[in-house]
């Protein structure tokens, strides 16, 4: 395996040694925030949701923040293979150029993002929420105190306060932001979330699209989404602020006679960073016992080095490529095409029975 690395926590390794990995073993699939970074997961997503997890089996909780929420909503559409492929094409082709004669603004970017979501999901909300196997959960960050409303003179000081508080203690981030999880009403998320103030709201056909839009609304880049139907009033921002890579107590998901209780995580890197403001705090990137039942699928450094500019796509490409939208689009398209190697190696590993000798202990990363 040259392109894909598979990492597993202790409980997941025990399961793999005894049973390999079967579709019925998977109880949850997280999907991280990270903007364009998620593009390299497109072939893996298409394989998992369009084929491997497509049949009957116990419910699977799909949990996403930001682009991860968009990916997981597409996974629950009637034709996930086609929907995920379309997501990648639309994301790559969008330059977010402002209307002629206007300056770029957060409002313009929010409007274009909303239009992309509508084009792909509008009219199919009921089908997403009625999927026979998948249970969707969308993670957002709701402002508290001076961040309860997006205002010119309070948003920047509010996020400065959040940054400084989080640097002292991740729990202090909860003084500024509340995690709000919009969840499939048929089944609650089967794990406790006590590290930050957390609220659970039922997903409905009225709030599915606004919650995904809110989950992807990066502060200062996009406008916050205010007063989502069925949820507490306030400003909703990118779910990645509180939960960048969804480093949650996944081990609390118990195995059952129908499921191995495992968490399968397609990710663009082997480390799980708790919140966006933790990116520079490397001590918080280490694996914890919360991940004992997790299997992470991530590209290897050697494979990443073969991509254009030797890296996976990221939001900085919009700036580094400047007005050369064609160049950026070609580079991103090539990265997605090369990502097929990740899906092919995963499919081969599963076909071979999920052998443990190709799996790295997650606690060793």
CSV table of C-alpha atoms in Angstrom, one decimal:
chain,number,residue,atom,x,y,z
A,1,UNK,CA,0.0,0.0,0.0
A,2,UNK,CA,1.8,3.0,-1.3
A,3,UNK,CA,-0.9,5.7,-1.4
A,4,UNK,CA,-3.2,4.8,1.5
A,5,UNK,CA,-2.4,4.4,5.2
A,6,UNK,CA,-4.8,2.7,7.5
A,7,UNK,CA,-4.5,3.4,11.2
A,8,UNK,CA,-6.6,1.8,13.9
A,9,UNK,CA,-7.1,2.2,17.7
A,10,UNK,CA,-6.6,-0.8,20.1
A,11,UNK,CA,-10.2,-2.0,20.1
A,12,UNK,CA,-10.5,-1.6,16.3
A,13,UNK,CA,-7.3,-3.6,15.9
A,14,UNK,CA,-8.6,-6.4,18.0
A,15,UNK,CA,-11.8,-6.5,15.9
A,16,UNK,CA,-9.7,-6.5,12.6
A,17,UNK,CA,-7.6,-9.4,13.9
A,18,UNK,CA,-10.7,-11.5,14.7
A,19,UNK,CA,-13.1,-10.5,11.9
A,20,UNK,CA,-11.5,-8.2,9.3
A,21,UNK,CA,-13.8,-5.4,8.4
A,22,UNK,CA,-17.3,-5.9,7.2
A,23,UNK,CA,-19.9,-3.3,6.2
A,24,UNK,CA,-22.1,-4.3,9.2
A,25,UNK,CA,-19.2,-3.5,11.6
A,26,UNK,CA,-19.3,0.2,10.9
A,27,UNK,CA,-21.5,2.3,13.2
A,28,UNK,CA,-20.3,5.8,12.3
A,29,UNK,CA,-18.5,7.8,9.6
A,30,UNK,CA,-17.1,11.2,10.6
A,31,UNK,CA,-16.3,13.8,8.0
A,32,UNK,CA,-13.9,16.6,8.8
A,33,UNK,CA,-14.0,20.3,8.0
A,34,UNK,CA,-11.1,21.5,5.8
A,35,UNK,CA,-12.5,23.0,2.7
A,36,UNK,CA,-10.8,21.8,-0.5
A,37,UNK,CA,-8.8,19.2,1.4
A,38,UNK,CA,-11.8,17.0,1.4
A,39,UNK,CA,-11.6,16.8,-2.4
A,40,UNK,CA,-9.0,14.0,-2.3
A,41,UNK,CA,-11.5,11.8,-0.4
A,42,UNK,CA,-14.0,11.9,-3.2
A,43,UNK,CA,-13.1,8.4,-4.7
A,44,UNK,CA,-13.1,6.8,-1.3
A,45,UNK,CA,-16.5,8.4,-0.5
A,46,UNK,CA,-17.9,7.2,-3.8
A,47,UNK,CA,-16.6,3.7,-3.1
A,48,UNK,CA,-17.9,3.5,0.4
A,49,UNK,CA,-21.3,5.1,0.0
A,50,UNK,CA,-22.0,4.2,-3.6
A,51,UNK,CA,-21.0,0.6,-3.2
A,52,UNK,CA,-19.5,-0.9,-0.1
A,53,UNK,CA,-22.0,0.5,2.5
A,54,UNK,CA,-24.9,0.6,0.0
A,55,UNK,CA,-26.7,-2.6,1.1
A,56,UNK,CA,-28.9,-3.5,4.1
A,57,UNK,CA,-27.4,-3.4,7.6
A,58,UNK,CA,-27.5,-1.6,10.9
A,59,UNK,CA,-27.8,2.2,11.0
A,60,UNK,CA,-24.7,4.2,10.3
A,61,UNK,CA,-24.3,7.7,11.7
A,62,UNK,CA,-22.8,10.2,9.2
A,63,UNK,CA,-21.4,13.2,11.1
A,64,UNK,CA,-20.0,16.1,9.2
A,65,UNK,CA,-18.7,19.7,9.8
A,66,UNK,CA,-18.3,22.2,7.0
A,67,UNK,CA,-17.5,20.4,3.7
A,68,UNK,CA,-17.8,17.2,5.7
A,69,UNK,CA,-21.5,18.0,6.3
A,70,UNK,CA,-22.0,18.6,2.5
A,71,UNK,CA,-20.2,15.3,1.7
A,72,UNK,CA,-22.3,13.3,4.2
A,73,UNK,CA,-25.6,14.9,2.9
A,74,UNK,CA,-24.6,13.8,-0.6
A,75,UNK,CA,-23.8,10.3,0.7
A,76,UNK,CA,-27.5,10.1,1.9
A,77,UNK,CA,-28.9,11.1,-1.5
A,78,UNK,CA,-30.6,8.4,-3.7
A,79,UNK,CA,-27.5,8.1,-6.0
A,80,UNK,CA,-24.5,8.9,-3.7
A,81,UNK,CA,-21.9,7.9,-6.3
A,82,UNK,CA,-23.2,10.5,-8.8
A,83,UNK,CA,-23.9,13.1,-6.0
A,84,UNK,CA,-20.4,12.9,-4.6
A,85,UNK,CA,-18.8,13.2,-8.1
A,86,UNK,CA,-21.0,16.2,-8.8
A,87,UNK,CA,-19.9,17.8,-5.5
A,88,UNK,CA,-16.3,17.6,-6.5
A,89,UNK,CA,-16.9,19.0,-10.0
A,90,UNK,CA,-18.9,21.9,-8.6
A,91,UNK,CA,-16.4,22.7,-5.9
A,92,UNK,CA,-13.5,22.7,-8.4
A,93,UNK,CA,-15.3,24.8,-11.0
A,94,UNK,CA,-16.4,27.5,-8.6
A,95,UNK,CA,-14.2,30.6,-8.5
A,96,UNK,CA,-16.5,32.7,-6.3
A,97,UNK,CA,-15.8,35.6,-8.6
A,98,UNK,CA,-17.9,38.6,-7.6
A,99,UNK,CA,-20.6,40.0,-10.0
A,100,UNK,CA,-19.1,42.3,-12.6
A,101,UNK,CA,-18.4,45.7,-11.2
A,102,UNK,CA,-18.6,44.6,-7.6
A,103,UNK,CA,-15.9,43.9,-5.0
A,104,UNK,CA,-15.6,40.5,-3.4
A,105,UNK,CA,-17.6,40.1,-0.2
A,106,UNK,CA,-18.6,37.5,2.3
A,107,UNK,CA,-22.2,37.9,1.2
A,108,UNK,CA,-21.3,37.0,-2.4
A,109,UNK,CA,-19.4,33.9,-1.4
A,110,UNK,CA,-22.3,32.9,0.9
A,111,UNK,CA,-24.7,33.3,-1.9
A,112,UNK,CA,-22.7,31.2,-4.3
A,113,UNK,CA,-22.3,28.4,-1.7
A,114,UNK,CA,-26.0,28.5,-1.0
A,115,UNK,CA,-26.8,28.2,-4.8
A,116,UNK,CA,-24.5,25.2,-5.1
A,117,UNK,CA,-26.2,23.5,-2.2
A,118,UNK,CA,-29.6,24.2,-3.6
A,119,UNK,CA,-28.7,22.9,-7.0
A,120,UNK,CA,-27.6,19.6,-5.6
A,121,UNK,CA,-29.9,18.9,-2.6
A,122,UNK,CA,-33.0,21.2,-2.8
A,123,UNK,CA,-36.1,19.1,-3.3
A,124,UNK,CA,-34.4,15.9,-2.0
A,125,UNK,CA,-34.3,16.8,1.7
A,126,UNK,CA,-37.0,14.3,2.6
A,127,UNK,CA,-35.1,11.5,0.9
A,128,UNK,CA,-31.9,12.4,2.8
A,129,UNK,CA,-33.8,12.3,6.1
A,130,UNK,CA,-35.6,9.0,5.3
A,131,UNK,CA,-32.5,7.1,4.2
A,132,UNK,CA,-33.1,3.5,5.2
A,133,UNK,CA,-29.6,3.1,6.8
A,134,UNK,CA,-27.8,6.4,7.1
A,135,UNK,CA,-28.5,8.9,9.9
A,136,UNK,CA,-27.1,12.4,9.2
A,137,UNK,CA,-25.7,14.8,11.8
A,138,UNK,CA,-24.6,18.3,10.9
A,139,UNK,CA,-22.2,20.2,13.2
A,140,UNK,CA,-22.4,24.0,13.6
A,141,UNK,CA,-20.9,26.6,15.9
A,142,UNK,CA,-23.4,29.0,17.5
A,143,UNK,CA,-22.1,32.3,18.8
A,144,UNK,CA,-22.6,33.2,22.5
A,145,UNK,CA,-22.7,36.6,24.2
A,146,UNK,CA,-21.2,39.2,21.8
A,147,UNK,CA,-21.1,36.6,19.0
A,148,UNK,CA,-24.8,35.9,19.2
A,149,UNK,CA,-25.2,38.2,16.2
A,150,UNK,CA,-22.8,38.9,13.4
A,151,UNK,CA,-22.0,42.6,13.7
A,152,UNK,CA,-19.2,44.6,12.3
A,153,UNK,CA,-17.8,45.9,15.6
A,154,UNK,CA,-18.3,42.8,17.7
A,155,UNK,CA,-17.4,39.7,15.6
A,156,UNK,CA,-13.7,40.3,15.4
A,157,UNK,CA,-13.3,41.0,19.2
A,158,UNK,CA,-15.5,38.0,19.9
A,159,UNK,CA,-13.3,35.7,17.9
A,160,UNK,CA,-10.1,37.2,19.4
A,161,UNK,CA,-11.6,36.3,22.8
A,162,UNK,CA,-12.4,32.8,21.6
A,163,UNK,CA,-8.8,32.4,20.3
A,164,UNK,CA,-7.2,33.6,23.5
A,165,UNK,CA,-9.6,31.5,25.7
A,166,UNK,CA,-9.0,28.4,23.6
A,167,UNK,CA,-5.2,28.8,23.9
A,168,UNK,CA,-5.6,28.5,27.7
A,169,UNK,CA,-8.1,25.6,27.7
A,170,UNK,CA,-10.3,24.1,25.0
A,171,UNK,CA,-13.2,24.1,27.5
A,172,UNK,CA,-12.9,27.9,27.7
A,173,UNK,CA,-13.8,28.1,24.0
A,174,UNK,CA,-17.4,27.2,25.2
A,175,UNK,CA,-17.6,30.7,26.7
A,176,UNK,CA,-17.8,32.1,23.2
A,177,UNK,CA,-19.3,29.3,21.1
A,178,UNK,CA,-21.8,26.6,21.5
A,179,UNK,CA,-21.7,23.3,19.5
A,180,UNK,CA,-25.1,22.7,17.9
A,181,UNK,CA,-25.6,19.4,16.2
A,182,UNK,CA,-28.6,19.0,13.9
A,183,UNK,CA,-29.4,15.3,14.0
A,184,UNK,CA,-31.7,12.8,12.3
A,185,UNK,CA,-34.8,12.7,14.4
A,186,UNK,CA,-35.1,8.9,14.2
A,187,UNK,CA,-32.0,8.1,16.3
A,188,UNK,CA,-29.9,10.2,18.6
A,189,UNK,CA,-26.2,10.5,18.2
A,190,UNK,CA,-25.0,7.5,20.3
A,191,UNK,CA,-22.2,9.2,22.3
A,192,UNK,CA,-22.0,11.9,25.0
A,193,UNK,CA,-20.6,15.4,24.1
A,194,UNK,CA,-19.7,17.0,27.3
A,195,UNK,CA,-16.4,18.8,26.4
A,196,UNK,CA,-18.1,21.9,25.2
A,197,UNK,CA,-21.6,23.4,25.7
A,198,UNK,CA,-23.7,21.3,23.3
A,199,UNK,CA,-27.2,21.5,22.0
A,200,UNK,CA,-29.0,18.9,19.8
A,201,UNK,CA,-31.7,20.0,17.3
A,202,UNK,CA,-33.8,17.7,15.1
A,203,UNK,CA,-33.0,17.9,11.4
A,204,UNK,CA,-36.1,18.7,9.2
A,205,UNK,CA,-36.7,19.5,5.6
A,206,UNK,CA,-36.8,23.1,6.6
A,207,UNK,CA,-33.5,23.3,8.3
A,208,UNK,CA,-31.4,20.8,6.4
A,209,UNK,CA,-30.0,23.2,3.9
A,210,UNK,CA,-29.6,26.2,6.3
A,211,UNK,CA,-27.7,24.0,8.8
A,212,UNK,CA,-25.3,22.8,6.1
A,213,UNK,CA,-24.8,26.4,4.9
A,214,UNK,CA,-24.2,27.4,8.5
A,215,UNK,CA,-21.8,24.5,9.1
A,216,UNK,CA,-19.7,25.8,6.2
A,217,UNK,CA,-19.8,29.5,7.0
A,218,UNK,CA,-16.2,30.4,7.8
A,219,UNK,CA,-16.0,33.6,9.9
A,220,UNK,CA,-15.0,36.7,7.8
A,221,UNK,CA,-15.1,34.6,4.6
A,222,UNK,CA,-18.8,33.9,4.6
A,223,UNK,CA,-21.7,35.5,6.4
A,224,UNK,CA,-23.1,33.7,9.5
A,225,UNK,CA,-26.5,32.0,9.1
A,226,UNK,CA,-28.9,33.5,11.5
A,227,UNK,CA,-32.0,31.9,13.2
A,228,UNK,CA,-32.1,28.5,11.6
A,229,UNK,CA,-35.6,27.1,11.7
A,230,UNK,CA,-36.3,24.9,14.7
A,231,UNK,CA,-33.1,25.9,16.4
A,232,UNK,CA,-32.2,28.6,19.0
A,233,UNK,CA,-32.0,32.1,17.6
A,234,UNK,CA,-28.5,33.4,16.9
A,235,UNK,CA,-25.6,33.3,14.5
A,236,UNK,CA,-24.4,30.0,13.2
A,237,UNK,CA,-20.8,29.6,11.9
A,238,UNK,CA,-18.6,26.9,10.6
A,239,UNK,CA,-18.8,23.7,12.6
A,240,UNK,CA,-15.0,23.3,12.2
A,241,UNK,CA,-14.4,26.1,14.6
A,242,UNK,CA,-15.5,23.9,17.5
A,243,UNK,CA,-15.0,20.6,15.9
A,244,UNK,CA,-12.4,20.7,13.1
A,245,UNK,CA,-11.7,17.0,12.9
A,246,UNK,CA,-14.4,15.7,15.2
A,247,UNK,CA,-12.1,14.4,17.9
A,248,UNK,CA,-15.0,13.0,20.0
A,249,UNK,CA,-15.5,10.1,22.5
A,250,UNK,CA,-16.2,7.6,19.8
A,251,UNK,CA,-15.3,4.7,22.0
A,252,UNK,CA,-18.6,5.2,23.7
A,253,UNK,CA,-20.3,3.6,20.7
A,254,UNK,CA,-20.9,0.1,21.9
A,255,UNK,CA,-20.7,-3.0,19.7
A,256,UNK,CA,-24.0,-4.8,19.3
A,257,UNK,CA,-25.0,-8.2,17.8
A,258,UNK,CA,-25.7,-6.3,14.5
A,259,UNK,CA,-22.6,-4.0,14.5
A,260,UNK,CA,-19.0,-4.1,15.5
A,261,UNK,CA,-19.3,-0.6,16.9
A,262,UNK,CA,-16.5,0.7,14.7
A,263,UNK,CA,-15.9,4.2,13.4
A,264,UNK,CA,-14.6,4.4,9.9
A,265,UNK,CA,-12.9,7.8,9.2
A,266,UNK,CA,-11.8,8.8,5.7
A,267,UNK,CA,-9.5,11.7,6.4
A,268,UNK,CA,-7.0,13.8,4.6
A,269,UNK,CA,-4.3,13.3,7.4
A,270,UNK,CA,-3.7,10.8,10.1
A,271,UNK,CA,-4.0,13.3,13.0
A,272,UNK,CA,-7.3,14.5,14.5
A,273,UNK,CA,-7.2,18.2,15.5
A,274,UNK,CA,-10.1,18.9,17.9
A,275,UNK,CA,-11.0,22.5,16.8
A,276,UNK,CA,-9.9,24.9,14.1
A,277,UNK,CA,-8.2,27.1,16.7
A,278,UNK,CA,-6.1,24.1,17.8
A,279,UNK,CA,-4.2,23.8,14.6
A,280,UNK,CA,-1.1,25.5,16.1
A,281,UNK,CA,-1.4,23.6,19.4
A,282,UNK,CA,0.3,20.3,18.4
A,283,UNK,CA,-0.1,18.9,21.9
A,284,UNK,CA,-3.8,18.6,21.2
A,285,UNK,CA,-3.3,16.6,18.0
A,286,UNK,CA,-2.3,13.4,19.7
A,287,UNK,CA,-4.6,10.3,19.7
A,288,UNK,CA,-6.5,9.7,22.9
A,289,UNK,CA,-8.5,6.7,24.3
A,290,UNK,CA,-11.6,8.3,22.7
A,291,UNK,CA,-10.4,6.9,19.4
A,292,UNK,CA,-10.0,3.2,20.5
A,293,UNK,CA,-12.6,1.9,18.1
A,294,UNK,CA,-11.6,4.1,15.1
A,295,UNK,CA,-10.1,3.2,11.8
A,296,UNK,CA,-8.6,6.2,9.9
A,297,UNK,CA,-8.0,6.1,6.2
A,298,UNK,CA,-5.5,8.8,5.1
A,299,UNK,CA,-3.1,9.4,2.2
A,300,UNK,CA,0.6,8.7,2.7
A,301,UNK,CA,3.1,11.5,2.6
A,302,UNK,CA,4.7,9.8,-0.4
A,303,UNK,CA,1.4,9.9,-2.4
A,304,UNK,CA,0.8,13.6,-1.4
A,305,UNK,CA,4.3,14.4,-2.8
A,306,UNK,CA,3.1,13.3,-6.3
A,307,UNK,CA,0.3,15.8,-6.4
A,308,UNK,CA,0.6,19.3,-8.1
A,309,UNK,CA,2.9,21.5,-5.9
A,310,UNK,CA,3.4,18.4,-3.7
A,311,UNK,CA,0.3,19.0,-1.5
A,312,UNK,CA,-3.4,18.3,-1.3
A,313,UNK,CA,-5.7,21.2,-2.4
A,314,UNK,CA,-6.4,23.7,0.3
A,315,UNK,CA,-8.1,27.1,0.7
A,316,UNK,CA,-4.8,28.9,0.2
A,317,UNK,CA,-4.8,27.9,-3.4
A,318,UNK,CA,-7.5,30.5,-4.1
A,319,UNK,CA,-4.9,33.1,-3.2
A,320,UNK,CA,-1.7,31.4,-4.6
A,321,UNK,CA,-3.3,30.8,-8.0
A,322,UNK,CA,-4.8,34.2,-8.0
A,323,UNK,CA,-6.7,34.9,-11.2
A,324,UNK,CA,-5.4,31.7,-12.9
A,325,UNK,CA,-8.6,29.9,-12.2
A,326,UNK,CA,-7.9,27.4,-15.0
A,327,UNK,CA,-4.6,26.5,-13.5
A,328,UNK,CA,-6.1,25.9,-10.0
A,329,UNK,CA,-9.0,23.9,-11.5
A,330,UNK,CA,-6.6,21.7,-13.5
A,331,UNK,CA,-4.5,21.0,-10.4
A,332,UNK,CA,-7.4,20.1,-8.3
A,333,UNK,CA,-8.9,17.9,-11.0
A,334,UNK,CA,-5.7,16.1,-11.3
A,335,UNK,CA,-5.5,15.6,-7.5
A,336,UNK,CA,-9.0,14.1,-7.5
A,337,UNK,CA,-8.1,11.8,-10.4
A,338,UNK,CA,-4.9,10.7,-8.6
A,339,UNK,CA,-7.0,10.0,-5.4
A,340,UNK,CA,-8.5,7.0,-7.2
A,341,UNK,CA,-5.4,5.2,-6.0
A,342,UNK,CA,-6.6,5.6,-2.4
A,343,UNK,CA,-9.9,4.0,-3.2
A,344,UNK,CA,-8.3,1.2,-5.2
A,345,UNK,CA,-6.0,0.3,-2.3
A,346,UNK,CA,-8.8,0.4,0.2
A,347,UNK,CA,-11.0,-1.9,-2.0
A,348,UNK,CA,-8.1,-4.3,-2.4
A,349,UNK,CA,-7.4,-4.3,1.4
A,350,UNK,CA,-11.1,-5.1,2.1
A,351,UNK,CA,-11.1,-7.8,-0.6
A,352,UNK,CA,-8.1,-9.4,1.1
A,353,UNK,CA,-10.0,-9.5,4.4
A,354,UNK,CA,-8.7,-6.4,6.0
A,355,UNK,CA,-5.4,-7.9,7.1
A,356,UNK,CA,-3.9,-6.4,10.2
A,357,UNK,CA,-0.3,-6.4,8.9
A,358,UNK,CA,-1.2,-3.5,6.7
A,359,UNK,CA,-2.6,-1.4,9.6
A,360,UNK,CA,-0.7,1.0,11.8
A,361,UNK,CA,-1.6,1.5,15.4
A,362,UNK,CA,-3.4,4.8,15.7
A,363,UNK,CA,-1.9,5.5,19.1
A,364,UNK,CA,1.6,5.5,17.5
A,365,UNK,CA,1.0,8.5,15.3
